[in-house]
Coordinates of C-alpha atoms in Angstrom, one line a residue:
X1035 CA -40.7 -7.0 -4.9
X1036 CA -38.1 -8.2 -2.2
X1037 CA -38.0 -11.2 -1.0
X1038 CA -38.0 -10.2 2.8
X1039 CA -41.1 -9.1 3.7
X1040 CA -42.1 -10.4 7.5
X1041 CA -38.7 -9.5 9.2
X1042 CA -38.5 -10.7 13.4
X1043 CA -36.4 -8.6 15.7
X1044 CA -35.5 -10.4 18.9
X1045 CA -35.1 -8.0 21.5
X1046 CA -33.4 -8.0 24.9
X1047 CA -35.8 -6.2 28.1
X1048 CA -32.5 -5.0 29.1
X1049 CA -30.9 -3.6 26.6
X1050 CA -31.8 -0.1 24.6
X1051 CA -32.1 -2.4 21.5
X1052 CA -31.3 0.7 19.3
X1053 CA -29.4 -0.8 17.0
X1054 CA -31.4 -3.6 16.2
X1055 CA -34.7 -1.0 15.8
X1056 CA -32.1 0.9 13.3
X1057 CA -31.4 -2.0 11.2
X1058 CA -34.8 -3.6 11.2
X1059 CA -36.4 -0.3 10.5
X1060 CA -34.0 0.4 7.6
X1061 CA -34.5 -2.6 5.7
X1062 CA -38.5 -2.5 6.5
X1063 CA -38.6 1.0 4.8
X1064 CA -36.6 -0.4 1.9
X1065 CA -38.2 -3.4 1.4
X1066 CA -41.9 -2.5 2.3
X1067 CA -41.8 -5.3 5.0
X1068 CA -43.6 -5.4 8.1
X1069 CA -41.8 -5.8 11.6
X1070 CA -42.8 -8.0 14.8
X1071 CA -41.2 -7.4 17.6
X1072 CA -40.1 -9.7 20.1
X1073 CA -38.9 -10.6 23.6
X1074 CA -39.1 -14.0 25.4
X1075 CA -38.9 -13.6 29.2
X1076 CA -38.7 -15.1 32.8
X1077 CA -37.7 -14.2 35.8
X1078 CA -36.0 -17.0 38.3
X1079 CA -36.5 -14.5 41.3
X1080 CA -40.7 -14.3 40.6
X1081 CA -40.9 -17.8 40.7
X1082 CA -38.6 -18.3 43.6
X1083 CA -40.6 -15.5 45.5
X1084 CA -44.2 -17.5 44.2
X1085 CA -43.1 -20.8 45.0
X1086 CA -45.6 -22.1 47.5
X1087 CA -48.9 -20.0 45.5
X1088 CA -49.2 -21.1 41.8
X1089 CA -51.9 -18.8 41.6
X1090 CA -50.3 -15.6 42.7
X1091 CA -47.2 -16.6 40.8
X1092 CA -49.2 -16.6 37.6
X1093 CA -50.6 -13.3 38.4
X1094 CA -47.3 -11.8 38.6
X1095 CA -46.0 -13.2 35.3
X1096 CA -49.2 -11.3 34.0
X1097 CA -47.8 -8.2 35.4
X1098 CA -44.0 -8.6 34.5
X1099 CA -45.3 -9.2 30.6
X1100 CA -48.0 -6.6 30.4
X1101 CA -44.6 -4.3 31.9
X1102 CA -42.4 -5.2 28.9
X1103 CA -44.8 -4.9 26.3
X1104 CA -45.3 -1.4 27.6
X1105 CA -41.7 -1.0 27.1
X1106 CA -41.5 -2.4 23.5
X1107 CA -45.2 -0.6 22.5
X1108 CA -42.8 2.6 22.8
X1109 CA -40.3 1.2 20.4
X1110 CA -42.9 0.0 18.2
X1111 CA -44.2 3.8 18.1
X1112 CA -40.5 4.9 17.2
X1113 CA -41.3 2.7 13.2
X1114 CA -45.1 3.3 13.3
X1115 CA -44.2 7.2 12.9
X1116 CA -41.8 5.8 10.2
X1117 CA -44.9 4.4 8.2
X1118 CA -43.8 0.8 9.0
X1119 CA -45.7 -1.5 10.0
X1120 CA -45.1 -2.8 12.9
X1121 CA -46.5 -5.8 15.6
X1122 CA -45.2 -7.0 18.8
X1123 CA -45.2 -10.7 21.3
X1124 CA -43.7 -11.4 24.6
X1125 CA -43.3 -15.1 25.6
X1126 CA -43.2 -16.2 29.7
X1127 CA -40.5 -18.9 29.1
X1128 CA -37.7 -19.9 31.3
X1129 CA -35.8 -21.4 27.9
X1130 CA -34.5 -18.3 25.9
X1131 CA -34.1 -20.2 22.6
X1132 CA -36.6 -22.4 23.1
X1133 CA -39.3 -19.0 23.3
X1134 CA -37.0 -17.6 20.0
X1135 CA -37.3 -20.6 17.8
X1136 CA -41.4 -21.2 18.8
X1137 CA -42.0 -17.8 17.9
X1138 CA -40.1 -18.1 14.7
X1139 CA -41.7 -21.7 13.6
X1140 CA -44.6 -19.6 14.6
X1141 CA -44.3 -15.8 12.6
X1142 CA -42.6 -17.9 9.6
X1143 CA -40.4 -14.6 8.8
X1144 CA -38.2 -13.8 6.2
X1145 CA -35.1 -12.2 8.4
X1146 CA -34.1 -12.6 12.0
X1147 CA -32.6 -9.8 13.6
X1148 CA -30.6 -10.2 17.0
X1149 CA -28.0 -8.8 18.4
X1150 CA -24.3 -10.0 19.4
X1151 CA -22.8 -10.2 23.0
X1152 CA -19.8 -10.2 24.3
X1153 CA -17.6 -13.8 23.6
X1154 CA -14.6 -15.0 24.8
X1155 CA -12.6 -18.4 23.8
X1156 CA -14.4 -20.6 26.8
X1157 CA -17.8 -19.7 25.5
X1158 CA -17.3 -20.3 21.6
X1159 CA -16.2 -23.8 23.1
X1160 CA -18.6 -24.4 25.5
X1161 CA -21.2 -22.2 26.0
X1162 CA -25.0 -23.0 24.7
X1163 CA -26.1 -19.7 23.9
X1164 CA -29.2 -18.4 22.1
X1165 CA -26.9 -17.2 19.5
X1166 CA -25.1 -20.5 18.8
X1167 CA -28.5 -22.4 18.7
X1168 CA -29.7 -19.8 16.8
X1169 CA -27.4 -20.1 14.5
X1170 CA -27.5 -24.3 13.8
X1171 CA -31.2 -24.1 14.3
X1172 CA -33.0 -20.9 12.6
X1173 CA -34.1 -21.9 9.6
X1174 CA -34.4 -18.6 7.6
X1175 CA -31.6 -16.0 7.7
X1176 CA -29.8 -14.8 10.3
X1177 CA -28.8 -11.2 11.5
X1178 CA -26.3 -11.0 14.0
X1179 CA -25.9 -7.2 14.7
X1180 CA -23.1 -5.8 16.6
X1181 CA -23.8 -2.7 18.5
X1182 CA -22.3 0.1 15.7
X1183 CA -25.0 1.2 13.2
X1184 CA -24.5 0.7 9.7
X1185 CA -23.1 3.6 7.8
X1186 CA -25.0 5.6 5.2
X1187 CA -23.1 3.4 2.4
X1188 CA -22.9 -0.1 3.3
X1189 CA -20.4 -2.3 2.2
X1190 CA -21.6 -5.9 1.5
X1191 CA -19.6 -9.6 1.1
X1192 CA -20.5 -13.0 0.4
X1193 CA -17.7 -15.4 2.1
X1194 CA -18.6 -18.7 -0.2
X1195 CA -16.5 -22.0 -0.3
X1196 CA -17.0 -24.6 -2.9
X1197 CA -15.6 -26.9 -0.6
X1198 CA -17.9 -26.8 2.4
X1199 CA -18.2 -30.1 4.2
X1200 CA -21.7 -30.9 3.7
X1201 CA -23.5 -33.1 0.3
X1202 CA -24.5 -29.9 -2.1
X1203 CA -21.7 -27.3 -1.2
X1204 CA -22.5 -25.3 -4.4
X1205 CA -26.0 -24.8 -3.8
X1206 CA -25.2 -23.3 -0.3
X1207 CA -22.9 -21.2 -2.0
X1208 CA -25.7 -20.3 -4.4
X1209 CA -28.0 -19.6 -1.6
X1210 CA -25.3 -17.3 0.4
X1211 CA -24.9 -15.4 -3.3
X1212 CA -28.5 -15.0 -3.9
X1213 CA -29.0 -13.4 -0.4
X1214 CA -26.3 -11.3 -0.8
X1215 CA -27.2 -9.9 -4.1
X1216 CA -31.0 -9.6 -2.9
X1217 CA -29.5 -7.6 0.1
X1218 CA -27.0 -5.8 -2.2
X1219 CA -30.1 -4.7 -4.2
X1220 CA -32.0 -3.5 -1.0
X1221 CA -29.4 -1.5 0.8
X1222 CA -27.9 0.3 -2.9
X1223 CA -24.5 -1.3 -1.9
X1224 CA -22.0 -3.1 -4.3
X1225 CA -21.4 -6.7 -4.0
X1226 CA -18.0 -8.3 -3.1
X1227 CA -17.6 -11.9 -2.8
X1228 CA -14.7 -13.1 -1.0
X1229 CA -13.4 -17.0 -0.4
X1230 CA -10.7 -18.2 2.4
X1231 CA -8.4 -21.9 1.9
X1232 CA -5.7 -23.3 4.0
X1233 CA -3.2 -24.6 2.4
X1234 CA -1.9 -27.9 3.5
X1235 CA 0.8 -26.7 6.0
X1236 CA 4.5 -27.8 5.3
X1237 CA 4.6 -30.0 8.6
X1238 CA 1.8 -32.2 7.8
X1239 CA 3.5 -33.5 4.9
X1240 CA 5.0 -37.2 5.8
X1241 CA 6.0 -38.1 2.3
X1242 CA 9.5 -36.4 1.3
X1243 CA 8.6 -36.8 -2.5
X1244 CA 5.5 -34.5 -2.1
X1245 CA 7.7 -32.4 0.3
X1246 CA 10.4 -31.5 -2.3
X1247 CA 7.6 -30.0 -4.6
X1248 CA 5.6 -28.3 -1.9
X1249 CA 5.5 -25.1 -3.7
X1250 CA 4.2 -27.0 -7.0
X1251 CA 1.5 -28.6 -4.2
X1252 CA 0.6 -25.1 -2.9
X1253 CA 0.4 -23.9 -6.9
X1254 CA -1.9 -27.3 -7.7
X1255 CA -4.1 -26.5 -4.3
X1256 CA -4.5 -22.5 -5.0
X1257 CA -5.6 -23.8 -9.2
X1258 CA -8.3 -26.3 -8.0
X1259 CA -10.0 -23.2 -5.8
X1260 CA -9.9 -20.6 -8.6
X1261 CA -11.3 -22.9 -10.8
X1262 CA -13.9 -23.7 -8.7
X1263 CA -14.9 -20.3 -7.7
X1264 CA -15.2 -19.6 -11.4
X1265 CA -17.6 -22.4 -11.7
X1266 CA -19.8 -21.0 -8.8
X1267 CA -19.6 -17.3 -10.0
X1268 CA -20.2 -17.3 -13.8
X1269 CA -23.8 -17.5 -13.3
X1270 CA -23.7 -14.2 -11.5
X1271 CA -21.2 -12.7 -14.1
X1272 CA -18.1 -12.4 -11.5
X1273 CA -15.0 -14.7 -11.7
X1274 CA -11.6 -14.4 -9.9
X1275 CA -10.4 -11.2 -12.2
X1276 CA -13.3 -9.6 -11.1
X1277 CA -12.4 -6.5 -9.2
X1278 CA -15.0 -8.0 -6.5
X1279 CA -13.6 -10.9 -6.1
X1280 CA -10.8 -12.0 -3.5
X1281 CA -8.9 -15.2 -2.5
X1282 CA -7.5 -15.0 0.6
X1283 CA -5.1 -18.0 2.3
X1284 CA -5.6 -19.0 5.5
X1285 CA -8.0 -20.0 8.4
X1286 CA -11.6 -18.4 7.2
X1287 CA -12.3 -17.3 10.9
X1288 CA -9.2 -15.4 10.9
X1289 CA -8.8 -13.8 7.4
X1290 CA -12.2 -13.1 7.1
X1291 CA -12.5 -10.3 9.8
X1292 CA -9.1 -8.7 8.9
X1293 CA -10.7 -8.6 5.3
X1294 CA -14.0 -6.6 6.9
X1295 CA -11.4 -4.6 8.8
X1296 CA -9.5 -3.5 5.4
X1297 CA -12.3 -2.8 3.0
X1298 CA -14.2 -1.8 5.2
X1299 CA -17.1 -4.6 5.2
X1300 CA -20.5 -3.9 7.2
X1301 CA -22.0 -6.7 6.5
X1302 CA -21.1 -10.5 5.7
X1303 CA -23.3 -12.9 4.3
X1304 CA -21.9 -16.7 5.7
X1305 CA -23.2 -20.0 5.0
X1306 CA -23.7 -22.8 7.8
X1307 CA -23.0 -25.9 7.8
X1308 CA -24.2 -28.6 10.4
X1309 CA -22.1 -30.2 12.8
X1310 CA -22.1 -32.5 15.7
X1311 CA -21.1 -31.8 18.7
X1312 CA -17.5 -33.5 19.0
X1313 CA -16.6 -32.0 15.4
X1314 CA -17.9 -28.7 17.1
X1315 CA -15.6 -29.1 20.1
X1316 CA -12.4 -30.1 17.8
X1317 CA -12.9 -27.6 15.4
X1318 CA -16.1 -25.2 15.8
X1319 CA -18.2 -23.4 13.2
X1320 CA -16.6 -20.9 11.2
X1321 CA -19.5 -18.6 12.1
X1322 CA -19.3 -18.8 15.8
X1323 CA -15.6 -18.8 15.6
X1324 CA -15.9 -15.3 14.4
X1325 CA -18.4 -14.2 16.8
X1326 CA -15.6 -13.0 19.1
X1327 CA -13.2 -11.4 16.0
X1328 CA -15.9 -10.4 13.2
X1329 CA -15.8 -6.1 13.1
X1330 CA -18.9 -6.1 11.2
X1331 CA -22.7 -8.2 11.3
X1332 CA -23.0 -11.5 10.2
X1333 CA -25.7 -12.7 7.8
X1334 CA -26.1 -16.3 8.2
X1335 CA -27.5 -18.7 5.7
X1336 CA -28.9 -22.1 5.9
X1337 CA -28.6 -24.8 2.3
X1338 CA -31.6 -25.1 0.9
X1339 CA -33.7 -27.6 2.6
X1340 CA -33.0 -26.9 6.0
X1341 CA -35.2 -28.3 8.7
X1342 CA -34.6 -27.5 12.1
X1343 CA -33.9 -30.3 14.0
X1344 CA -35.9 -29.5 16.8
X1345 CA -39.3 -28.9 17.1
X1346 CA -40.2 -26.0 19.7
X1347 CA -43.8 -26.4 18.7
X1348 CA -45.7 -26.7 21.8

């Protein structure tokens, strides 16, 4: 039996949400899970145009959820006829994430579908999105769908790094590898596992012995990451003369969506790794640096252990 079996789609009132139904109902049918679908809403105008009469406001709040779960009743119809089943929640709040991440302390699911909007280099800086909390603060996997369906054959990739900055960077690669191959499993795809470095660049080399033998440093770097992705993928019978398996050099936010572009890649399984918010400033998440760039979903995965660090319990 799969491991995903409560999956939680977070829909927008706005939008037709059809790809999020398609992927949520394709993985339910495969799977055997159940779906709950879900939409946190507020409206700054109704409580502007209620100001002064608490009572009327809350009235109208009443009326403006009981409209969108009319709305998502009809999409929950479109998997009920598909033999899936399905539930459904609508939150008043005027805090987006803060009505997500109740809802998912709350439901406890196994996946968390949402979709992907539109980014630009000011808001991967700066901008405190649902998706960029979403992504430091859901605790279970994370979705990020793009609007394109997924093709009839899907291809699958697990981006791992031995090297990630955080205390047990093997056992979030393990974690990234066991959701990718429990996701491989479910959608009948094959799965590649890819890995990015940066070699030291020739300018940031002060001392002109090391400089003379920079290619010999390059060699040395390139050796230590093979032999550590060997390490990580023996358990799951792959090694770097695996077929599946590439190394590419350079800046994982910018290799990695040219390597979804080439093969073609559908989906990408990426691990997570904490940061404060100076280090996010400086140098960002690899995840929500590819936001912008990534051609294909992003499947993000926490190191074992996670806690959210805050809690949207009420």
């Amino acid at each position: 039996m799969s491991g995903i079996q409560r999956i939680l789609v977070q829909l927008s009132p706005e939008d037709d949400n059809a790809s999020l139904l398609a992927r949520a109902g394709r993985l339910a049918q495969l799977c055997g899970a159940s779906v709950e679908l879900f939409c946190s809403v507020y409206s700054r105008e109704l409580h502007r145009d209620y100001l002064f009469d608490k009572q009327a406001e809350l009235h109208a709040e009443h009326g403006y959820v009981k409209g969108v779960e009319a709305k998502i009743e009809k999409i929950a119809a479109q998997l009920e006829a598909q033999q899936i089943k399905v539930g459904l929640d609508v939150y008043w709040e005027p805090h987006l994430v803060e009505g997500i991440m109740r809802k998912i302390q709350r439901f406890e699911p196994d996946l968390v579908i949402t979709s992907v909007s539109h980014h630009n280099m000011v808001t991967e800086l700066f901008s405190p999105d649902a998706e960029r909390t979403l992504i430091r603060e859901c605790p279970v996997p994370l979705l990020l769908a793009r609007k394109q369906g997924w093709p009839d054959q899907i291809g699958l990739a697990a981006s791992i790094d031995p090297f990630h900055p955080c205390p047990e960077p093997v056992a979030l690669d393990n974690a990234v590898l066991d959701m990718a191959q429990q996701m491989a499993l479910i959608l009948g795809s094959q799965m590649r596992v890819v890995h990015s470095f940066h070699a030291l660049p020739h300018s940031a080399i002060f001392d002109e012995h090391v400089v003379t033998d920079y290619e010999a440093l390059q060699s040395k770097v390139l050796q230590e990451h093979r032999d550590r992705i060997d390490t990580v993928l023996e358990p799951y019978g792959l090694g770097i003369g695996s077929p599946e398996v590439s190394i590419l050099e350079g800046e994982a936010h910018k290799v990695l969506p040219d390597y979804a572009q080439r093969i073609p890649v559908s989906l990408l399984v990426v691990g997570h790794v904490a940061k404060g918010m100076l280090e996010r400033i400086l140098s960002g998440s690899t995840v929500e640096r590819m936001l912008g760039s990534s051609p294909c979903d992003l499947l993000v995965v926490k190191p074992p252990g996670f806690v959210c660090p805050t809690d949207y319990e009420e």
